[in-house]
Amino acid sequence: MAETNKGRSEEEVARAFVNHYYHLFDNDRSSLFTLYSSTSLLTFEGQKIYGVEDIFNKLKQLPFDQCRHLISTVDSQPSSMAGGCGGILVFVSGSIQLHGEDHPLRFSQTFHLVPLPQGSFFVQNEMFRLNYG
């Protein structure tokens, strides 16, 4: 991921990540694989998907090509795994407008960002749910 944590608060890093992630998702979904690692885990509507390759294949196989995310809220907090890794937990709520559809779909998504030695982050854990009702 391009963003770094040098001198930035977790809120700034979280906001930069969210902007970057949804820009890629909406405009260049094939580039999302750069945000994951072999240890990443995505839970998508209850289905657990492990590793960068399987996560990338899941995102590639979604039944729509074009969409636009409209973000309502971004909440973040520092996470301290064993050894104080400096990770960040990010919770996002918003809606997805699918191309050709009249009504947006509400969603919630959580990311656990873990820092890399060079100062960037990768997505260790991610959970996604559509919000019905």
PDB file of C-alpha atoms in Angstrom:
ATOM      1  CA  MET A   1       0.000   0.000   0.000  1.00  0.00           C
ATOM      2  CA  ALA A   2       1.279   3.498  -0.790  1.00  0.00           C
ATOM      3  CA  GLU A   3       0.382   5.252   2.447  1.00  0.00           C
ATOM      4  CA  THR A   4       2.857   5.327   5.311  1.00  0.00           C
ATOM      5  CA  ASN A   5       2.520   5.932   9.005  1.00  0.00           C
ATOM      6  CA  LYS A   6       5.480   8.292   9.395  1.00  0.00           C
ATOM      7  CA  GLY A   7       4.175  11.036  11.657  1.00  0.00           C
ATOM      8  CA  ARG A   8       0.517  10.356  10.850  1.00  0.00           C
ATOM      9  CA  SER A   9      -2.261   9.530  13.277  1.00  0.00           C
ATOM     10  CA  GLU A  10      -4.227   6.318  12.880  1.00  0.00           C
ATOM     11  CA  GLU A  11      -7.206   8.427  11.744  1.00  0.00           C
ATOM     12  CA  GLU A  12      -5.141   9.936   8.922  1.00  0.00           C
ATOM     13  CA  VAL A  13      -3.777   6.542   7.900  1.00  0.00           C
ATOM     14  CA  ALA A  14      -7.259   4.989   8.063  1.00  0.00           C
ATOM     15  CA  ARG A  15      -8.804   7.754   5.948  1.00  0.00           C
ATOM     16  CA  ALA A  16      -5.973   7.547   3.384  1.00  0.00           C
ATOM     17  CA  PHE A  17      -6.345   3.758   3.240  1.00  0.00           C
ATOM     18  CA  VAL A  18     -10.129   3.942   2.793  1.00  0.00           C
ATOM     19  CA  ASN A  19      -9.796   6.495  -0.020  1.00  0.00           C
ATOM     20  CA  HIS A  20      -7.116   4.369  -1.708  1.00  0.00           C
ATOM     21  CA  TYR A  21      -8.969   1.050  -1.286  1.00  0.00           C
ATOM     22  CA  TYR A  22     -12.315   2.224  -2.662  1.00  0.00           C
ATOM     23  CA  HIS A  23     -10.685   4.195  -5.481  1.00  0.00           C
ATOM     24  CA  LEU A  24      -8.952   0.971  -6.583  1.00  0.00           C
ATOM     25  CA  PHE A  25     -12.106  -1.118  -6.065  1.00  0.00           C
ATOM     26  CA  ASP A  26     -14.208   1.247  -8.174  1.00  0.00           C
ATOM     27  CA  ASN A  27     -11.638   2.031 -10.896  1.00  0.00           C
ATOM     28  CA  ASP A  28      -8.978  -0.710 -11.043  1.00  0.00           C
ATOM     29  CA  ARG A  29     -10.128  -3.725  -9.022  1.00  0.00           C
ATOM     30  CA  SER A  30      -7.278  -5.864 -10.402  1.00  0.00           C
ATOM     31  CA  SER A  31      -4.808  -3.703  -8.424  1.00  0.00           C
ATOM     32  CA  LEU A  32      -6.374  -4.620  -5.066  1.00  0.00           C
ATOM     33  CA  PHE A  33      -4.168  -7.708  -4.771  1.00  0.00           C
ATOM     34  CA  THR A  34      -1.270  -5.409  -3.797  1.00  0.00           C
ATOM     35  CA  LEU A  35      -3.024  -4.668  -0.483  1.00  0.00           C
ATOM     36  CA  TYR A  36      -3.027  -8.276   0.775  1.00  0.00           C
ATOM     37  CA  SER A  37      -0.485 -10.913   1.805  1.00  0.00           C
ATOM     38  CA  SER A  38      -0.334 -14.701   1.939  1.00  0.00           C
ATOM     39  CA  THR A  39      -1.598 -14.532   5.555  1.00  0.00           C
ATOM     40  CA  SER A  40      -4.587 -12.250   4.814  1.00  0.00           C
ATOM     41  CA  LEU A  41      -8.124 -13.410   5.627  1.00  0.00           C
ATOM     42  CA  LEU A  42     -11.318 -11.989   4.089  1.00  0.00           C
ATOM     43  CA  THR A  43     -14.754 -12.885   5.452  1.00  0.00           C
ATOM     44  CA  PHE A  44     -17.191 -11.945   2.675  1.00  0.00           C
ATOM     45  CA  GLU A  45     -20.873 -12.376   3.584  1.00  0.00           C
ATOM     46  CA  GLY A  46     -19.869 -15.171   5.992  1.00  0.00           C
ATOM     47  CA  GLN A  47     -17.492 -16.978   3.600  1.00  0.00           C
ATOM     48  CA  LYS A  48     -13.856 -17.144   4.781  1.00  0.00           C
ATOM     49  CA  ILE A  49     -11.253 -16.643   2.043  1.00  0.00           C
ATOM     50  CA  TYR A  50      -7.552 -17.095   2.834  1.00  0.00           C
ATOM     51  CA  GLY A  51      -4.507 -15.631   1.094  1.00  0.00           C
ATOM     52  CA  VAL A  52      -3.907 -13.004  -1.531  1.00  0.00           C
ATOM     53  CA  GLU A  53      -4.630 -15.212  -4.540  1.00  0.00           C
ATOM     54  CA  ASP A  54      -8.009 -16.510  -3.331  1.00  0.00           C
ATOM     55  CA  ILE A  55      -9.051 -13.056  -2.096  1.00  0.00           C
ATOM     56  CA  PHE A  56      -8.125 -11.545  -5.443  1.00  0.00           C
ATOM     57  CA  ASN A  57     -10.096 -14.251  -7.296  1.00  0.00           C
ATOM     58  CA  LYS A  58     -13.159 -13.617  -5.092  1.00  0.00           C
ATOM     59  CA  LEU A  59     -13.073  -9.861  -5.743  1.00  0.00           C
ATOM     60  CA  LYS A  60     -12.533 -10.453  -9.467  1.00  0.00           C
ATOM     61  CA  GLN A  61     -15.523 -12.813  -9.661  1.00  0.00           C
ATOM     62  CA  LEU A  62     -18.083 -10.452  -8.105  1.00  0.00           C
ATOM     63  CA  PRO A  63     -21.190 -10.314 -10.335  1.00  0.00           C
ATOM     64  CA  PHE A  64     -20.701  -6.672 -11.360  1.00  0.00           C
ATOM     65  CA  ASP A  65     -17.971  -4.775 -13.153  1.00  0.00           C
ATOM     66  CA  GLN A  66     -18.739  -1.166 -12.347  1.00  0.00           C
ATOM     67  CA  CYS A  67     -19.729   0.373  -9.041  1.00  0.00           C
ATOM     68  CA  ARG A  68     -19.191   3.442  -6.924  1.00  0.00           C
ATOM     69  CA  HIS A  69     -18.709   3.385  -3.154  1.00  0.00           C
ATOM     70  CA  LEU A  70     -20.214   6.230  -1.150  1.00  0.00           C
ATOM     71  CA  ILE A  71     -18.586   6.290   2.282  1.00  0.00           C
ATOM     72  CA  SER A  72     -20.694   7.493   5.236  1.00  0.00           C
ATOM     73  CA  THR A  73     -18.382   6.845   8.195  1.00  0.00           C
ATOM     74  CA  VAL A  74     -14.798   5.791   8.879  1.00  0.00           C
ATOM     75  CA  ASP A  75     -13.880   4.852  12.442  1.00  0.00           C
ATOM     76  CA  SER A  76     -10.430   3.713  13.482  1.00  0.00           C
ATOM     77  CA  GLN A  77      -8.444   2.697  16.517  1.00  0.00           C
ATOM     78  CA  PRO A  78      -4.920   1.476  17.106  1.00  0.00           C
ATOM     79  CA  SER A  79      -4.523  -2.272  17.506  1.00  0.00           C
ATOM     80  CA  SER A  80      -1.822  -3.824  19.601  1.00  0.00           C
ATOM     81  CA  MET A  81      -1.213  -7.413  18.676  1.00  0.00           C
ATOM     82  CA  ALA A  82       1.489  -9.310  20.570  1.00  0.00           C
ATOM     83  CA  GLY A  83       4.612  -7.237  20.393  1.00  0.00           C
ATOM     84  CA  GLY A  84       2.761  -3.963  19.715  1.00  0.00           C
ATOM     85  CA  CYS A  85       2.780  -4.167  15.919  1.00  0.00           C
ATOM     86  CA  GLY A  86       1.272  -0.715  15.428  1.00  0.00           C
ATOM     87  CA  GLY A  87      -1.695  -2.004  13.457  1.00  0.00           C
ATOM     88  CA  ILE A  88      -4.922  -0.123  12.844  1.00  0.00           C
ATOM     89  CA  LEU A  89      -8.504  -1.361  13.001  1.00  0.00           C
ATOM     90  CA  VAL A  90     -10.783   0.425  10.497  1.00  0.00           C
ATOM     91  CA  PHE A  91     -14.595   0.237  10.369  1.00  0.00           C
ATOM     92  CA  VAL A  92     -16.388   1.634   7.308  1.00  0.00           C
ATOM     93  CA  SER A  93     -20.075   2.097   6.592  1.00  0.00           C
ATOM     94  CA  GLY A  94     -21.596   3.374   3.403  1.00  0.00           C
ATOM     95  CA  SER A  95     -23.371   2.361   0.231  1.00  0.00           C
ATOM     96  CA  ILE A  96     -22.466   0.848  -3.119  1.00  0.00           C
ATOM     97  CA  GLN A  97     -24.097   2.162  -6.269  1.00  0.00           C
ATOM     98  CA  LEU A  98     -24.005  -0.545  -8.935  1.00  0.00           C
ATOM     99  CA  HIS A  99     -23.990   0.539 -12.572  1.00  0.00           C
ATOM    100  CA  GLY A 100     -27.520   0.428 -13.984  1.00  0.00           C
ATOM    101  CA  GLU A 101     -29.215   0.000 -10.578  1.00  0.00           C
ATOM    102  CA  ASP A 102     -31.557   2.620  -9.124  1.00  0.00           C
ATOM    103  CA  HIS A 103     -31.027   1.924  -5.433  1.00  0.00           C
ATOM    104  CA  PRO A 104     -27.678   1.780  -3.636  1.00  0.00           C
ATOM    105  CA  LEU A 105     -26.827  -1.152  -1.357  1.00  0.00           C
ATOM    106  CA  ARG A 106     -25.812  -0.371   2.243  1.00  0.00           C
ATOM    107  CA  PHE A 107     -22.693  -2.106   3.562  1.00  0.00           C
ATOM    108  CA  SER A 108     -20.328  -2.366   6.516  1.00  0.00           C
ATOM    109  CA  GLN A 109     -16.675  -3.323   6.186  1.00  0.00           C
ATOM    110  CA  THR A 110     -13.862  -3.800   8.696  1.00  0.00           C
ATOM    111  CA  PHE A 111     -10.124  -3.865   7.966  1.00  0.00           C
ATOM    112  CA  HIS A 112      -7.206  -4.764  10.210  1.00  0.00           C
ATOM    113  CA  LEU A 113      -4.158  -3.007   8.764  1.00  0.00           C
ATOM    114  CA  VAL A 114      -0.728  -4.285   9.780  1.00  0.00           C
ATOM    115  CA  PRO A 115       2.432  -2.282   9.126  1.00  0.00           C
ATOM    116  CA  LEU A 116       5.309  -3.474   6.964  1.00  0.00           C
ATOM    117  CA  PRO A 117       8.955  -2.603   7.755  1.00  0.00           C
ATOM    118  CA  GLN A 118       9.151  -0.016   4.952  1.00  0.00           C
ATOM    119  CA  GLY A 119       6.320   1.978   6.543  1.00  0.00           C
ATOM    120  CA  SER A 120       3.343   0.868   4.441  1.00  0.00           C
ATOM    121  CA  PHE A 121       0.435  -1.355   5.547  1.00  0.00           C
ATOM    122  CA  PHE A 122      -1.274  -4.494   4.293  1.00  0.00           C
ATOM    123  CA  VAL A 123      -4.747  -5.883   5.002  1.00  0.00           C
ATOM    124  CA  GLN A 124      -4.369  -8.755   7.463  1.00  0.00           C
ATOM    125  CA  ASN A 125      -8.098  -9.175   8.138  1.00  0.00           C
ATOM    126  CA  GLU A 126     -11.172  -7.880   6.350  1.00  0.00           C
ATOM    127  CA  MET A 127     -14.897  -8.456   6.907  1.00  0.00           C
ATOM    128  CA  PHE A 128     -17.652  -7.355   4.529  1.00  0.00           C
ATOM    129  CA  ARG A 129     -21.437  -7.462   4.932  1.00  0.00           C
ATOM    130  CA  LEU A 130     -24.329  -5.968   3.022  1.00  0.00           C
ATOM    131  CA  ASN A 131     -26.862  -4.377   5.410  1.00  0.00           C
ATOM    132  CA  TYR A 132     -30.410  -5.398   4.609  1.00  0.00           C
ATOM    133  CA  GLY A 133     -33.572  -3.949   6.072  1.00  0.00           C
TER     134      GLY A 133
END
